[in-house]
Amino acid sequence: MKIKGLRQVSPFVPGEQPQDQKLIKLNTNENPYPPSPKVKKALKEFDVDQLKYYSPVEQDELRQAIADHLGVENDMIIIGSGSDEVLSMSFLAFFNNPQAILFPDLTYGFYKTLANLYGIPYHEIPLEDDFTLSNQGYLQENGGIVLVNPNAPTGLGKPLSEIKAILKANPQVMVIVDEAYINFGGQTALPLLKDYPNLFIIRTFSKDASLAGLRVGYGIGHPQIIDLMKAIKDSVNPYNLDSIAEVLAKATVEDWTYYEKTIAAICQTREWFKQELEKMDYTVIPSFTNFLLVKPQGIAASDLYQHLKDHHIYTRYFADAIRIKDYLRISIGSQSDMETVVKVLQALKK
Ligand SMILES: *Cc1c(COP(=O)(O)O)cnc(C)c1O
């Protein structure tokens, strides 16, 4: 088209959302369990007439509920419509300098998308051959750092001491630690917030809280950093959280004991599934998340992806990521879902 000023964009490619009713959906790390009954009750009781008003711009009630849940002050919390929005706002807020930001070569694909969109220079630091993340690459001069801990799509976690060392070595730039999967077994960086004002932690309700469709995430940081984030929010979308989402997310954190049970069930299934795969000589990367990165035995990963899909089982194959072209990422579903997957894989071996 001959129109001036149109931006060239290469968007993030999310996992498929197929309509197949029989499917077992293990491709986007959603939670197989439903949200808490208290969330359902809160939705039933929600007064629809209230929707004629704009949603609460300060988001005080949800921020307070999250602050109480985490044991931090409410002026350390910013809410987003999904953590992807918090990420987007934080890239805008933090990486306004000429040096390249750093993130691993194998990580959440959205970071590269955002850096490209906002014209932020970046370096992708290769993970080690075993996919562990060494601090070495993060000691060079940079414009900021973005890590997921535990990392996606590998599932590997980094100990708190190593996150601390990265913060210590980079006091002049912001370090984002995306904790999307933290409750499945990682070590949270929350205790470091009091000593490191350059730390910004991002969390989501999409994975551990079974609310991917509601779109709620949040950031935790120093009050001054949160003030900046609020200024960004109020510049791009002041009413970014809808009124229903605020009420349901609040009900979620207030009933966290329910989620502790579903999270424990997922972790238990994950370890069972890992053992079953290892019995079939698959290589399985140890995971502190609700997914496994798996290298099949006796069949190419891309063929296995298609074979599972033919059996209504959706997994994730990253065709563009050369380093993991032999791997599939499989989200952990319910125990019975994973038993079905194991049966399909066993049949393939015979
Ligand atoms: C799923 C995921 C997100 C996005 O979460 P939403 O809150 O659903 O936008 C962010 N970061 C990582 C690492 C994720 O895996």
Tab-separated table of C-alpha atoms and ligand atoms in Angstrom:
chain	number	residue	atom	x	y	z
A	1	MET	CA	0.000	0.000	0.000
A	2	LYS	CA	1.189	3.471	-0.823
A	3	ILE	CA	0.474	5.041	2.530
A	4	LYS	CA	3.186	6.874	4.415
A	5	GLY	CA	3.964	6.145	8.033
A	6	LEU	CA	2.597	2.624	8.377
A	7	ARG	CA	4.729	0.712	10.843
A	8	GLN	CA	6.302	-2.658	9.961
A	9	VAL	CA	5.454	-5.079	12.764
A	10	SER	CA	6.482	-8.690	13.382
A	11	PRO	CA	4.018	-9.773	16.059
A	12	PHE	CA	4.394	-12.375	18.767
A	13	VAL	CA	2.961	-15.702	17.603
A	14	PRO	CA	0.902	-17.239	20.410
A	15	GLY	CA	0.003	-20.941	20.632
A	16	GLU	CA	-3.085	-22.043	18.737
A	17	GLN	CA	-6.548	-21.774	20.308
A	18	PRO	CA	-8.270	-24.613	18.434
A	19	GLN	CA	-12.060	-25.100	18.574
A	20	ASP	CA	-11.825	-28.911	18.585
A	21	GLN	CA	-14.104	-30.057	21.462
A	22	LYS	CA	-12.389	-33.384	22.135
A	23	LEU	CA	-8.994	-31.826	22.438
A	24	ILE	CA	-6.433	-32.016	25.190
A	25	LYS	CA	-4.859	-28.595	25.122
A	26	LEU	CA	-1.231	-28.659	26.244
A	27	ASN	CA	0.198	-25.905	24.050
A	28	THR	CA	-0.060	-22.617	25.973
A	29	ASN	CA	0.603	-23.589	29.604
A	30	GLU	CA	-2.960	-22.997	30.703
A	31	ASN	CA	-4.184	-24.562	33.925
A	32	PRO	CA	-6.308	-27.715	33.553
A	33	TYR	CA	-8.264	-26.971	36.739
A	34	PRO	CA	-11.118	-24.459	36.939
A	35	PRO	CA	-10.870	-21.243	38.960
A	36	SER	CA	-11.867	-21.386	42.635
A	37	PRO	CA	-15.588	-21.754	43.473
A	38	LYS	CA	-15.282	-18.376	45.232
A	39	VAL	CA	-14.418	-16.816	41.868
A	40	LYS	CA	-17.556	-18.328	40.339
A	41	LYS	CA	-19.597	-17.002	43.257
A	42	ALA	CA	-18.098	-13.516	42.882
A	43	LEU	CA	-18.994	-13.509	39.179
A	44	LYS	CA	-22.598	-14.545	39.919
A	45	GLU	CA	-22.911	-11.778	42.469
A	46	PHE	CA	-21.352	-9.115	40.266
A	47	ASP	CA	-23.779	-6.250	39.680
A	48	VAL	CA	-23.838	-5.750	35.910
A	49	ASP	CA	-25.376	-2.275	36.302
A	50	GLN	CA	-22.016	-1.201	37.692
A	51	LEU	CA	-20.499	-1.628	34.238
A	52	LYS	CA	-21.964	1.713	33.155
A	53	TYR	CA	-19.150	3.289	35.205
A	54	TYR	CA	-15.485	3.206	34.241
A	55	SER	CA	-13.413	0.645	36.127
A	56	PRO	CA	-11.384	1.842	39.139
A	57	VAL	CA	-8.416	3.754	37.790
A	58	GLU	CA	-6.374	3.409	40.993
A	59	GLN	CA	-7.224	-0.313	41.346
A	60	ASP	CA	-6.910	0.100	45.115
A	61	GLU	CA	-8.896	-2.933	46.208
A	62	LEU	CA	-7.056	-5.438	44.061
A	63	ARG	CA	-3.675	-3.832	44.772
A	64	GLN	CA	-4.350	-4.062	48.508
A	65	ALA	CA	-5.482	-7.696	48.209
A	66	ILE	CA	-2.323	-8.623	46.276
A	67	ALA	CA	-0.121	-6.650	48.670
A	68	ASP	CA	-1.634	-8.501	51.656
A	69	HIS	CA	-1.234	-11.825	49.850
A	70	LEU	CA	2.459	-11.193	49.129
A	71	GLY	CA	3.321	-9.316	52.322
A	72	VAL	CA	4.388	-6.082	50.599
A	73	GLU	CA	3.006	-2.513	50.646
A	74	ASN	CA	0.216	-1.600	48.231
A	75	ASP	CA	2.285	1.212	46.699
A	76	MET	CA	4.587	-1.495	45.327
A	77	ILE	CA	1.944	-2.980	42.999
A	78	ILE	CA	0.806	-2.065	39.453
A	79	ILE	CA	-1.939	-4.040	37.690
A	80	GLY	CA	-2.139	-4.884	34.015
A	81	SER	CA	-4.591	-6.466	31.609
A	82	GLY	CA	-2.512	-9.636	31.581
A	83	SER	CA	1.167	-9.614	32.435
A	84	ASP	CA	1.868	-9.064	28.730
A	85	GLU	CA	0.509	-5.543	29.226
A	86	VAL	CA	2.682	-5.057	32.312
A	87	LEU	CA	5.655	-6.185	30.209
A	88	SER	CA	4.739	-3.811	27.419
A	89	MET	CA	4.400	-0.881	29.821
A	90	SER	CA	7.635	-1.739	31.601
A	91	PHE	CA	9.626	-1.905	28.339
A	92	LEU	CA	8.295	1.583	27.558
A	93	ALA	CA	9.084	2.810	31.059
A	94	PHE	CA	12.524	1.294	31.702
A	95	PHE	CA	14.457	0.867	28.484
A	96	ASN	CA	14.736	4.419	27.316
A	97	ASN	CA	18.510	4.412	26.762
A	98	PRO	CA	20.878	3.692	23.873
A	99	GLN	CA	22.599	0.543	25.212
A	100	ALA	CA	21.215	-2.856	24.278
A	101	ILE	CA	19.025	-4.684	26.748
A	102	LEU	CA	19.910	-8.306	27.458
A	103	PHE	CA	17.801	-11.446	27.553
A	104	PRO	CA	18.505	-15.130	26.847
A	105	ASP	CA	18.352	-16.544	23.312
A	106	LEU	CA	15.819	-19.079	24.551
A	107	THR	CA	13.160	-17.293	26.522
A	108	TYR	CA	9.654	-15.878	26.315
A	109	GLY	CA	9.313	-14.711	22.694
A	110	PHE	CA	7.366	-11.598	23.616
A	111	TYR	CA	10.529	-9.787	24.813
A	112	LYS	CA	12.004	-9.708	21.332
A	113	THR	CA	8.646	-8.665	19.887
A	114	LEU	CA	8.404	-5.732	22.301
A	115	ALA	CA	12.021	-4.657	21.791
A	116	ASN	CA	11.475	-4.625	18.029
A	117	LEU	CA	8.165	-2.787	18.331
A	118	TYR	CA	9.617	-0.050	20.533
A	119	GLY	CA	12.933	0.144	18.686
A	120	ILE	CA	14.888	-0.932	21.779
A	121	PRO	CA	18.297	-2.432	20.883
A	122	TYR	CA	18.848	-5.901	22.366
A	123	HIS	CA	21.385	-8.729	22.649
A	124	GLU	CA	20.273	-12.298	23.032
A	125	ILE	CA	22.652	-14.067	25.405
A	126	PRO	CA	22.944	-17.780	24.559
A	127	LEU	CA	21.992	-20.217	27.293
A	128	GLU	CA	24.580	-22.913	28.049
A	129	ASP	CA	24.421	-26.183	26.099
A	130	ASP	CA	22.358	-27.743	28.882
A	131	PHE	CA	19.991	-24.730	28.716
A	132	THR	CA	21.075	-23.376	32.100
A	133	LEU	CA	21.445	-19.614	32.367
A	134	SER	CA	24.889	-18.517	33.470
A	135	ASN	CA	25.356	-15.052	34.967
A	136	GLN	CA	28.479	-14.440	32.890
A	137	GLY	CA	26.670	-12.844	29.952
A	138	TYR	CA	24.882	-10.362	32.189
A	139	LEU	CA	27.979	-8.676	33.580
A	140	GLN	CA	28.669	-6.592	30.457
A	141	GLU	CA	27.449	-3.023	30.068
A	142	ASN	CA	23.779	-2.964	29.070
A	143	GLY	CA	20.571	-0.939	28.971
A	144	GLY	CA	18.556	-3.349	31.100
A	145	ILE	CA	17.913	-7.047	31.644
A	146	VAL	CA	14.850	-9.259	31.229
A	147	LEU	CA	14.708	-12.788	32.632
A	148	VAL	CA	11.956	-15.312	33.283
A	149	ASN	CA	12.537	-17.332	36.397
A	150	PRO	CA	11.895	-20.232	36.071
A	151	ASN	CA	12.658	-19.854	32.384
A	152	ALA	CA	10.272	-20.614	29.544
A	153	PRO	CA	10.392	-22.689	27.383
A	154	THR	CA	13.091	-24.654	29.247
A	155	GLY	CA	11.432	-24.908	32.681
A	156	LEU	CA	14.759	-24.500	34.495
A	157	GLY	CA	14.938	-22.309	37.589
A	158	LYS	CA	17.648	-19.985	38.857
A	159	PRO	CA	18.470	-19.785	42.589
A	160	LEU	CA	17.847	-16.527	44.421
A	161	SER	CA	21.577	-16.042	45.047
A	162	GLU	CA	22.223	-15.855	41.293
A	163	ILE	CA	19.397	-13.381	40.673
A	164	LYS	CA	20.864	-11.316	43.486
A	165	ALA	CA	24.300	-11.395	41.849
A	166	ILE	CA	22.808	-10.062	38.591
A	167	LEU	CA	21.071	-7.217	40.443
A	168	LYS	CA	24.237	-6.401	42.308
A	169	ALA	CA	26.282	-6.247	39.121
A	170	ASN	CA	23.732	-4.001	37.363
A	171	PRO	CA	22.693	-1.280	39.814
A	172	GLN	CA	22.321	1.351	37.089
A	173	VAL	CA	19.702	-0.392	34.968
A	174	MET	CA	16.332	-2.005	35.530
A	175	VAL	CA	16.212	-5.788	35.833
A	176	ILE	CA	12.835	-7.380	35.073
A	177	VAL	CA	12.245	-10.821	36.557
A	178	ASP	CA	9.141	-12.380	35.011
A	179	GLU	CA	7.764	-14.845	37.569
A	180	ALA	CA	4.904	-16.241	35.467
A	181	TYR	CA	5.658	-19.786	36.723
A	182	ILE	CA	7.101	-19.068	40.158
A	183	ASN	CA	4.504	-20.962	42.172
A	184	PHE	CA	5.262	-24.247	40.426
A	185	GLY	CA	8.592	-24.550	42.219
A	186	GLY	CA	10.832	-21.515	41.645
A	187	GLN	CA	12.567	-19.249	44.167
A	188	THR	CA	10.933	-15.825	44.148
A	189	ALA	CA	12.973	-12.631	44.046
A	190	LEU	CA	10.481	-10.842	46.349
A	191	PRO	CA	12.913	-10.751	49.324
A	192	LEU	CA	15.380	-8.771	47.170
A	193	LEU	CA	13.008	-5.842	46.562
A	194	LYS	CA	13.949	-4.017	49.740
A	195	ASP	CA	17.634	-3.846	48.803
A	196	TYR	CA	17.387	-3.502	45.009
A	197	PRO	CA	15.194	-0.655	43.710
A	198	ASN	CA	16.226	-1.670	40.167
A	199	LEU	CA	14.284	-4.956	40.483
A	200	PHE	CA	10.847	-5.248	38.908
A	201	ILE	CA	8.960	-8.545	39.310
A	202	ILE	CA	6.094	-9.516	37.017
A	203	ARG	CA	3.391	-12.056	37.847
A	204	THR	CA	0.270	-13.330	36.090
A	205	PHE	CA	-3.071	-14.896	37.014
A	206	SER	CA	-3.027	-16.860	33.746
A	207	LYS	CA	-1.073	-19.939	34.777
A	208	ASP	CA	-1.238	-20.806	38.490
A	209	ALA	CA	-4.593	-19.048	39.086
A	210	SER	CA	-6.507	-20.640	36.163
A	211	LEU	CA	-7.556	-17.250	34.746
A	212	ALA	CA	-5.820	-16.962	31.363
A	213	GLY	CA	-9.047	-15.725	29.785
A	214	LEU	CA	-9.634	-12.985	32.358
A	215	ARG	CA	-6.417	-11.091	31.513
A	216	VAL	CA	-4.882	-9.996	34.807
A	217	GLY	CA	-1.210	-9.623	35.659
A	218	TYR	CA	0.781	-7.348	37.929
A	219	GLY	CA	4.178	-5.892	38.620
A	220	ILE	CA	5.910	-5.489	41.970
A	221	GLY	CA	8.588	-2.873	42.447
A	222	HIS	CA	9.938	0.088	44.398
A	223	PRO	CA	7.202	2.729	45.011
A	224	GLN	CA	9.023	5.231	42.763
A	225	ILE	CA	9.181	2.687	39.960
A	226	ILE	CA	5.481	1.969	40.476
A	227	ASP	CA	4.740	5.707	40.206
A	228	LEU	CA	6.491	5.694	36.834
A	229	MET	CA	4.526	2.607	35.769
A	230	LYS	CA	1.280	4.345	36.788
A	231	ALA	CA	2.243	7.334	34.659
A	232	ILE	CA	2.783	4.984	31.729
A	233	LYS	CA	-0.513	3.181	32.386
A	234	ASP	CA	-2.350	6.489	32.572
A	235	SER	CA	-0.715	7.526	29.293
A	236	VAL	CA	-1.670	4.431	27.322
A	237	ASN	CA	-4.821	2.976	28.961
A	238	PRO	CA	-5.849	4.411	32.358
A	239	TYR	CA	-8.778	1.986	32.836
A	240	ASN	CA	-6.711	-1.006	31.734
A	241	LEU	CA	-8.276	-3.424	34.204
A	242	ASP	CA	-11.982	-4.064	33.711
A	243	SER	CA	-14.350	-3.991	36.691
A	244	ILE	CA	-15.206	-7.689	36.509
A	245	ALA	CA	-11.546	-8.678	36.364
A	246	GLU	CA	-10.806	-6.617	39.462
A	247	VAL	CA	-13.501	-8.392	41.488
A	248	LEU	CA	-12.594	-11.892	40.284
A	249	ALA	CA	-8.852	-11.437	40.729
A	250	LYS	CA	-9.475	-10.205	44.272
A	251	ALA	CA	-11.580	-13.300	45.016
A	252	THR	CA	-8.678	-15.361	43.649
A	253	VAL	CA	-5.977	-14.078	45.969
A	254	GLU	CA	-8.383	-14.277	48.904
A	255	ASP	CA	-8.902	-17.991	48.264
A	256	TRP	CA	-5.282	-18.947	47.607
A	257	THR	CA	-5.505	-22.196	49.643
A	258	TYR	CA	-7.670	-23.583	46.808
A	259	TYR	CA	-4.880	-22.819	44.341
A	260	GLU	CA	-2.219	-24.341	46.547
A	261	LYS	CA	-4.045	-27.647	46.054
A	262	THR	CA	-4.378	-27.376	42.268
A	263	ILE	CA	-0.744	-26.264	41.961
A	264	ALA	CA	0.379	-29.242	44.059
A	265	ALA	CA	-1.676	-31.581	41.857
A	266	ILE	CA	-0.059	-30.162	38.707
A	267	CYS	CA	3.451	-30.556	40.157
A	268	GLN	CA	2.700	-34.130	41.157
A	269	THR	CA	1.393	-34.953	37.672
A	270	ARG	CA	4.424	-33.243	36.150
A	271	GLU	CA	6.841	-35.516	38.045
A	272	TRP	CA	4.769	-38.618	37.209
A	273	PHE	CA	4.658	-37.654	33.516
A	274	LYS	CA	8.404	-36.987	33.494
A	275	GLN	CA	9.100	-40.466	34.864
A	276	GLU	CA	6.821	-42.076	32.271
A	277	LEU	CA	8.644	-40.236	29.485
A	278	GLU	CA	12.026	-41.246	30.860
A	279	LYS	CA	10.913	-44.875	30.876
A	280	MET	CA	10.478	-44.436	27.111
A	281	ASP	CA	14.018	-42.996	26.892
A	282	TYR	CA	12.826	-39.459	26.204
A	283	THR	CA	15.120	-36.658	27.381
A	284	VAL	CA	13.236	-34.402	29.786
A	285	ILE	CA	14.607	-31.098	31.091
A	286	PRO	CA	13.958	-30.763	34.856
A	287	SER	CA	11.066	-28.355	35.296
A	288	PHE	CA	9.997	-25.890	37.970
A	289	THR	CA	6.974	-24.852	35.894
A	290	ASN	CA	3.702	-26.313	34.614
A	291	PHE	CA	5.288	-27.634	31.415
A	292	LEU	CA	8.075	-29.950	30.307
A	293	LEU	CA	10.561	-29.475	27.486
A	294	VAL	CA	10.885	-32.930	26.010
A	295	LYS	CA	13.121	-34.554	23.403
A	296	PRO	CA	11.372	-37.654	22.079
A	297	GLN	CA	13.112	-40.914	21.277
A	298	GLY	CA	12.600	-42.722	17.972
A	299	ILE	CA	10.591	-39.969	16.299
A	300	ALA	CA	11.367	-36.384	15.260
A	301	ALA	CA	9.801	-33.750	17.511
A	302	SER	CA	7.999	-32.152	14.567
A	303	ASP	CA	6.496	-35.526	13.584
A	304	LEU	CA	5.455	-36.221	17.147
A	305	TYR	CA	3.807	-32.813	17.307
A	306	GLN	CA	1.700	-33.741	14.271
A	307	HIS	CA	0.996	-37.269	15.535
A	308	LEU	CA	-0.296	-35.919	18.852
A	309	LYS	CA	-2.360	-33.315	17.037
A	310	ASP	CA	-3.955	-36.080	14.967
A	311	HIS	CA	-4.967	-37.584	18.328
A	312	HIS	CA	-6.475	-34.250	19.438
A	313	ILE	CA	-3.534	-33.450	21.701
A	314	TYR	CA	-2.055	-29.996	21.147
A	315	THR	CA	1.530	-29.341	22.221
A	316	ARG	CA	3.986	-26.615	21.228
A	317	TYR	CA	6.692	-27.061	18.615
A	318	PHE	CA	8.920	-24.032	18.084
A	319	ALA	CA	9.764	-24.448	14.410
A	320	ASP	CA	11.886	-21.275	14.331
A	321	ALA	CA	13.994	-22.016	17.380
A	322	ILE	CA	16.930	-24.012	15.971
A	323	ARG	CA	18.351	-24.913	19.374
A	324	ILE	CA	15.171	-26.703	20.432
A	325	LYS	CA	14.098	-28.067	17.070
A	326	ASP	CA	14.357	-31.584	18.542
A	327	TYR	CA	12.074	-30.722	21.461
A	328	LEU	CA	8.378	-30.312	22.205
A	329	ARG	CA	7.017	-28.188	24.991
A	330	ILE	CA	4.177	-30.002	26.703
A	331	SER	CA	1.999	-28.225	29.276
A	332	ILE	CA	0.913	-30.285	32.261
A	333	GLY	CA	-2.807	-31.040	32.117
A	334	SER	CA	-4.893	-33.048	34.548
A	335	GLN	CA	-3.604	-36.471	35.587
A	336	SER	CA	-6.110	-38.170	33.270
A	337	ASP	CA	-5.094	-35.928	30.325
A	338	MET	CA	-1.477	-36.903	30.837
A	339	GLU	CA	-2.366	-40.590	31.136
A	340	THR	CA	-4.017	-40.297	27.725
A	341	VAL	CA	-0.864	-38.680	26.335
A	342	VAL	CA	1.321	-41.452	27.771
A	343	LYS	CA	-0.938	-44.097	26.165
A	344	VAL	CA	-0.625	-42.433	22.763
A	345	LEU	CA	3.168	-42.268	23.150
A	346	GLN	CA	3.421	-45.878	24.298
A	347	ALA	CA	1.358	-47.060	21.316
A	348	LEU	CA	3.828	-45.270	19.070
A	349	LYS	CA	6.728	-47.286	20.518
A	350	LYS	CA	5.153	-50.635	19.702
B	1	LIG	C1	2.238	-16.804	29.855
B	1	LIG	C2	3.351	-15.857	30.077
B	1	LIG	C3	3.141	-14.490	30.174
B	1	LIG	C4	1.846	-13.853	29.776
B	1	LIG	O1	0.900	-13.918	30.698
B	1	LIG	P1	-0.460	-13.116	30.554
B	1	LIG	O2	-0.636	-12.622	31.943
B	1	LIG	O3	-1.459	-14.136	30.156
B	1	LIG	O4	-0.321	-12.009	29.568
B	1	LIG	C5	4.203	-13.670	30.496
B	1	LIG	N1	5.428	-14.158	30.671
B	1	LIG	C6	5.674	-15.474	30.538
B	1	LIG	C7	7.053	-15.966	30.715
B	1	LIG	C8	4.654	-16.350	30.237
B	1	LIG	O5	4.918	-17.640	30.068
